[in-house]
C-alpha atoms as one frame of an Amber mdcrd trajectory, in Angstrom:
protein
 100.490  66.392 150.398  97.269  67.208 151.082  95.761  70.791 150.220  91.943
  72.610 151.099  91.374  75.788 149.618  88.623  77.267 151.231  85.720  79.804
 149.281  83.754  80.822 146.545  83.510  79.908 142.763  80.591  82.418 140.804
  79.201  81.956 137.469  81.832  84.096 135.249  80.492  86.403 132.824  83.071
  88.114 130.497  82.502  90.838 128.108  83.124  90.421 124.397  83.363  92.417
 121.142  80.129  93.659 120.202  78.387  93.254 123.964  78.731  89.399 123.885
  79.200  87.202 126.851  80.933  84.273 127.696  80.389  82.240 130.468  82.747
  80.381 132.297  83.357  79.728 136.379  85.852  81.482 138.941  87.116  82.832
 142.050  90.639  83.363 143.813  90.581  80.288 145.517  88.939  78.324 143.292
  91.422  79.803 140.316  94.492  78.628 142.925  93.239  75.061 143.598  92.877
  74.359 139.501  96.121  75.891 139.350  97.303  73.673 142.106  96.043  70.565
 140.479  96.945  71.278 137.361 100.548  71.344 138.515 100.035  67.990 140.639
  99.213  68.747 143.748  96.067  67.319 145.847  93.424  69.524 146.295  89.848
  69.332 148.454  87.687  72.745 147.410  85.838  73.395 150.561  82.990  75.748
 149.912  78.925  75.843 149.494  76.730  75.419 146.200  73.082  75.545 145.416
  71.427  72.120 143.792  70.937  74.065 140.477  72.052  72.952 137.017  74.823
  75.481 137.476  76.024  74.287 140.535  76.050  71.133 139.023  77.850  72.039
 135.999  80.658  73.808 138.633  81.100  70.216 140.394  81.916  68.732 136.865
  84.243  71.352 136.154  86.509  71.196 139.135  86.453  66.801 139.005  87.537
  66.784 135.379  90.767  69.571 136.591  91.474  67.016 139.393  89.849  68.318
 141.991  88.054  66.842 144.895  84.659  68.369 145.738  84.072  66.095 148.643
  84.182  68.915 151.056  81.473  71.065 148.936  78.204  71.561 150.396  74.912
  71.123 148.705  72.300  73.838 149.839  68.546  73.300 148.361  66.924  76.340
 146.820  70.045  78.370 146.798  72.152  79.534 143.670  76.013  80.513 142.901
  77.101  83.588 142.581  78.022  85.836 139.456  80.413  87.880 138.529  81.026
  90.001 135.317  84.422  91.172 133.854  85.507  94.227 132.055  89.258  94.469
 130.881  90.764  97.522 129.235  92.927  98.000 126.621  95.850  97.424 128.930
  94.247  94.232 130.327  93.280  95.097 133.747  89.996  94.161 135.146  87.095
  95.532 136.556  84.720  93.487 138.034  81.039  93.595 138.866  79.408  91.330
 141.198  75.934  89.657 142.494  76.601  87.456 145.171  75.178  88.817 148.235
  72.436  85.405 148.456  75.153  83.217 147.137  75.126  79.419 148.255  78.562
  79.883 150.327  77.246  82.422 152.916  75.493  79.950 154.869  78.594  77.575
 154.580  80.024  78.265 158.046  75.882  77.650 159.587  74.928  74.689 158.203
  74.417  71.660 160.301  77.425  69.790 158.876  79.921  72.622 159.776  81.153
  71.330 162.711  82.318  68.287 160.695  83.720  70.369 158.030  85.840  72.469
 160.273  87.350  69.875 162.279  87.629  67.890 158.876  90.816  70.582 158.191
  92.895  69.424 160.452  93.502  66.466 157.956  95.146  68.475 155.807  98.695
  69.242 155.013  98.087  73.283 154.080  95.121  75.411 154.311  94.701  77.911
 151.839  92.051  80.973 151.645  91.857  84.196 151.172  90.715  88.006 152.355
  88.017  87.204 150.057  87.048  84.225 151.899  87.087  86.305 155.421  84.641
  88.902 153.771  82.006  86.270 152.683  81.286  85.600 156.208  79.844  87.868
 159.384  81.849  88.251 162.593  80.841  85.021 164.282  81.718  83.185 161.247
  85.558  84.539 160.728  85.791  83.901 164.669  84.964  80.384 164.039  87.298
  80.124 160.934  89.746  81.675 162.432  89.258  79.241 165.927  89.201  76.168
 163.287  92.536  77.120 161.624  94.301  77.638 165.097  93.406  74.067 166.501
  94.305  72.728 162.722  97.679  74.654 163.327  98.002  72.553 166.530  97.589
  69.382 164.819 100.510  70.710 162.233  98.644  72.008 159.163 100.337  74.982
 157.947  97.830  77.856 157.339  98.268  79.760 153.975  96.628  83.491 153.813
  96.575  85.749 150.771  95.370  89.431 151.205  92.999  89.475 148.030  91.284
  92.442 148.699  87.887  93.968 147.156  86.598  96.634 148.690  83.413  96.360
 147.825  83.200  93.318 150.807  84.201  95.249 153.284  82.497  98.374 153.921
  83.296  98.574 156.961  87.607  98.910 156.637  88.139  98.714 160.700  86.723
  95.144 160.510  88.609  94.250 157.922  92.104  95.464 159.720  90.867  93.337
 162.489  89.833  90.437 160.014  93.162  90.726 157.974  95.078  90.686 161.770
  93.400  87.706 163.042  94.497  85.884 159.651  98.159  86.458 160.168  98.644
  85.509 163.509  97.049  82.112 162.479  99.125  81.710 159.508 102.553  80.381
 158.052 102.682  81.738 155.071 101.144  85.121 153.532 100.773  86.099 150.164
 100.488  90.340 150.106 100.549  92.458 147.944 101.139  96.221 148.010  97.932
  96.647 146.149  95.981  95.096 148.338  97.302  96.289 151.532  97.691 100.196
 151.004  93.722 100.728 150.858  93.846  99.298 154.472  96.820 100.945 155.705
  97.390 104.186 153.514 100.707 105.530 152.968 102.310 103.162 154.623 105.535
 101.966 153.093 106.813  98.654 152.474 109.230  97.940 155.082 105.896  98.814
 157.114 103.376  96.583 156.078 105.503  93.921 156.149 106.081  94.491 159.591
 102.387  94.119 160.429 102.472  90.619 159.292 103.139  88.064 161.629 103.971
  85.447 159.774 107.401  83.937 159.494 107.114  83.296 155.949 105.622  86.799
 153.900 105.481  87.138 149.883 104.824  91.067 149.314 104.502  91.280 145.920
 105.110  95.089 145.187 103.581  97.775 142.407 106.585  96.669 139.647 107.142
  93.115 138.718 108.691  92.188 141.705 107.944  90.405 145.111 110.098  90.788
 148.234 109.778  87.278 150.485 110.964  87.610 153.900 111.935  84.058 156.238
 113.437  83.370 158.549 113.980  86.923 159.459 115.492  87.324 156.102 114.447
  89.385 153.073 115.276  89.305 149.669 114.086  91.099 146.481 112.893  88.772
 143.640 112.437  90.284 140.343 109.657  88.811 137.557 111.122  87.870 134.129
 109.185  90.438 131.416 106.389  88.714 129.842 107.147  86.798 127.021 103.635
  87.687 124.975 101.260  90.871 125.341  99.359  90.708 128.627  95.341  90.816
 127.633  93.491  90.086 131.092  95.545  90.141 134.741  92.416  87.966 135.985
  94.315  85.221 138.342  97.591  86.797 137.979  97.726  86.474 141.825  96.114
  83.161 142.176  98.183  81.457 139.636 101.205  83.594 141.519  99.822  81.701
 144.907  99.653  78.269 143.175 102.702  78.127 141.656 104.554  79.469 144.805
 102.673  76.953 147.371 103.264  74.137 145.221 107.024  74.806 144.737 107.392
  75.325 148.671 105.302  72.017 149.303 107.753  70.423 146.534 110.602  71.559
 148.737 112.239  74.460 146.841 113.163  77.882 149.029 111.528  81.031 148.929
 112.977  82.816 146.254 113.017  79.693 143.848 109.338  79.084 144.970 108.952
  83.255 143.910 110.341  82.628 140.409 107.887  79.993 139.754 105.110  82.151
 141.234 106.075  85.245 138.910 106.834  82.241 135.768 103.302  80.695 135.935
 101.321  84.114 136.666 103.237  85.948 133.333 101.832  82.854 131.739  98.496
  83.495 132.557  98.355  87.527 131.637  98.728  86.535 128.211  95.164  84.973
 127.887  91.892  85.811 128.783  89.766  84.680 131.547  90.994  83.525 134.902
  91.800  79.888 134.087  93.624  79.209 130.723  93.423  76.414 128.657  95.401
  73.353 129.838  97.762  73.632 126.638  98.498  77.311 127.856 100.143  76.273
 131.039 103.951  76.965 131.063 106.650  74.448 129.927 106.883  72.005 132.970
 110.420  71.350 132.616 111.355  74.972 132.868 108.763  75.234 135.777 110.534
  72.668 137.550 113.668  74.516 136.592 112.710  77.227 138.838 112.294  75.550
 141.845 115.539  73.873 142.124 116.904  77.445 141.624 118.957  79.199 143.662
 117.981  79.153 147.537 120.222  82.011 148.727
């Protein structure tokens, strides 16, 4: 199976003890496809870069996690962008971010974009997120959007998670209208309460589930918890409590995303495919940054546990 996870890695910055820095790479889809590989599956980044050092240093990165970075771009002159994190006590994250001349902007008006977007209908799943939409003006989603539709008709599934940062949309009415074009092209959705109620306030669950159209809808709620409706179907799926003290949420979702994706691609049901999800993302919480070390990932054999769980 076949994956592209379509959208921008930055330069990470992340604040330490005494106003130190340490720099590493990230971003939500870019956190999900090492996250991806990492538990076996095949995975194409599509995205832009600049021909910097950086840039370079990004392409080693994702090759020595397994990744293919045949679909990345190469833009002359232009840079990556950056992005700085501040956790609290608790471990949640704040984030500041320079990105607005980023590399990955110009990915969907480049001369080889034509190739690129007809290019994803070789695929098996297509993964990006809100964040993805927001990188691009109105003609751009439209042509996203158009490319996902014709790879649906070629029988790529279309995954969409609802990663939301306000600070990319300032206009909200465009995102509503970005967010709805993404689920009516889409199999799968990965929501989140969180992300949802800033676009639809007040709104309960049972609501904002209904404004998906998707068949297949993760909605992971405020509590450790996620309900998954299929198949006209809906079932609450509690997290196990963390086994260590959380320090940075960073990628809690995109390690969620991977985990869950993987498992459904592997053949496991929803809610099995929702226990690994919940597994693999309480993993991450307990270190820093938004990719852990390779010896941090979660026991395999208990992973794999999960997804021949129960179906019903």
């Amino acid at each position: 199976m076949r994956i592209a996870s379509i959208g921008e890695c930055m330069i990470e910055l992340r604040q330490m003890p005494g106003g130190h820095l340490t720099r590493s790479f990230g971003g939500d889809t870019l956190n999900t496809a090492v996250y991806l590989a990492r538990l076996g599956a095949k995975v194409d980044y599509v995205t832009a870069l600049g021909d910097d050092p950086l840039s370079d240093e990004m392409i080693a990165g994702w090759q020595a996690e397994g990744i293919s970075t045949a679909r990345v771009m190469r833009i002359k002159g232009r840079l990556p962008g950056l992005y700085m994190i501040e956790t609290n006590e608790a471990g949640e994250r704040r984030f500041y971010h320079w990105r607005d001349a980023s590399a990955v902007r110009s990915l969907l008006s480049l001369p080889e974009t034509d190739a690129l977007l007809s290019a994803l209908a070789d695929y098996d799943l297509i993964y990006l997120s809100a964040i993805t939409l927001s990188l691009f003006d109105v003609a751009g989603r439209d042509r996203l959007i158009a490319a996902l539709q014709h790879a649906r008709g070629a029988g790529v599934r279309v995954a969409f998670d609802t990663n939301f940062r306000a600070r990319g949309w300032p206009d909200l009415d465009l995102a509503r209208v970005a967010f709805q074009d993404a689920f009516v092209v889409s199999d799968i959705v990965l929501a989140s309460v969180e992300d949802l109620l800033p676009l639809y306030p007040g709104e309960a669950e049972e609501k904002l589930l209904l404004r998906i159209d998707a068949d297949e809808v993760v909605l992971k709620l405020d509590t450790p918890a996620s309900i998954i409706r299929h198949d006209g179907q809906s079932r609450r799926v509690e997290a196990e409590p963390v086994s260590g003290a959380v320090v940075d949420t960073t990628a809690a979702g995109d390690s969620f995303a991977a985990a869950y994706l993987h498992a459904r691609l592997s053949g496991a049901q929803p809610v099995a495919a929702a226990k690994a999800g919940h597994y693999l993302a309480g993993t991450v919480v307990c270190h820093p940054g938004a990719i852990i070390p390779c010896e941090a990932m979660p026991d395999m054999i208990a992973f794999d546990t999960l997804m021949r769980g129960p179906s019903a």
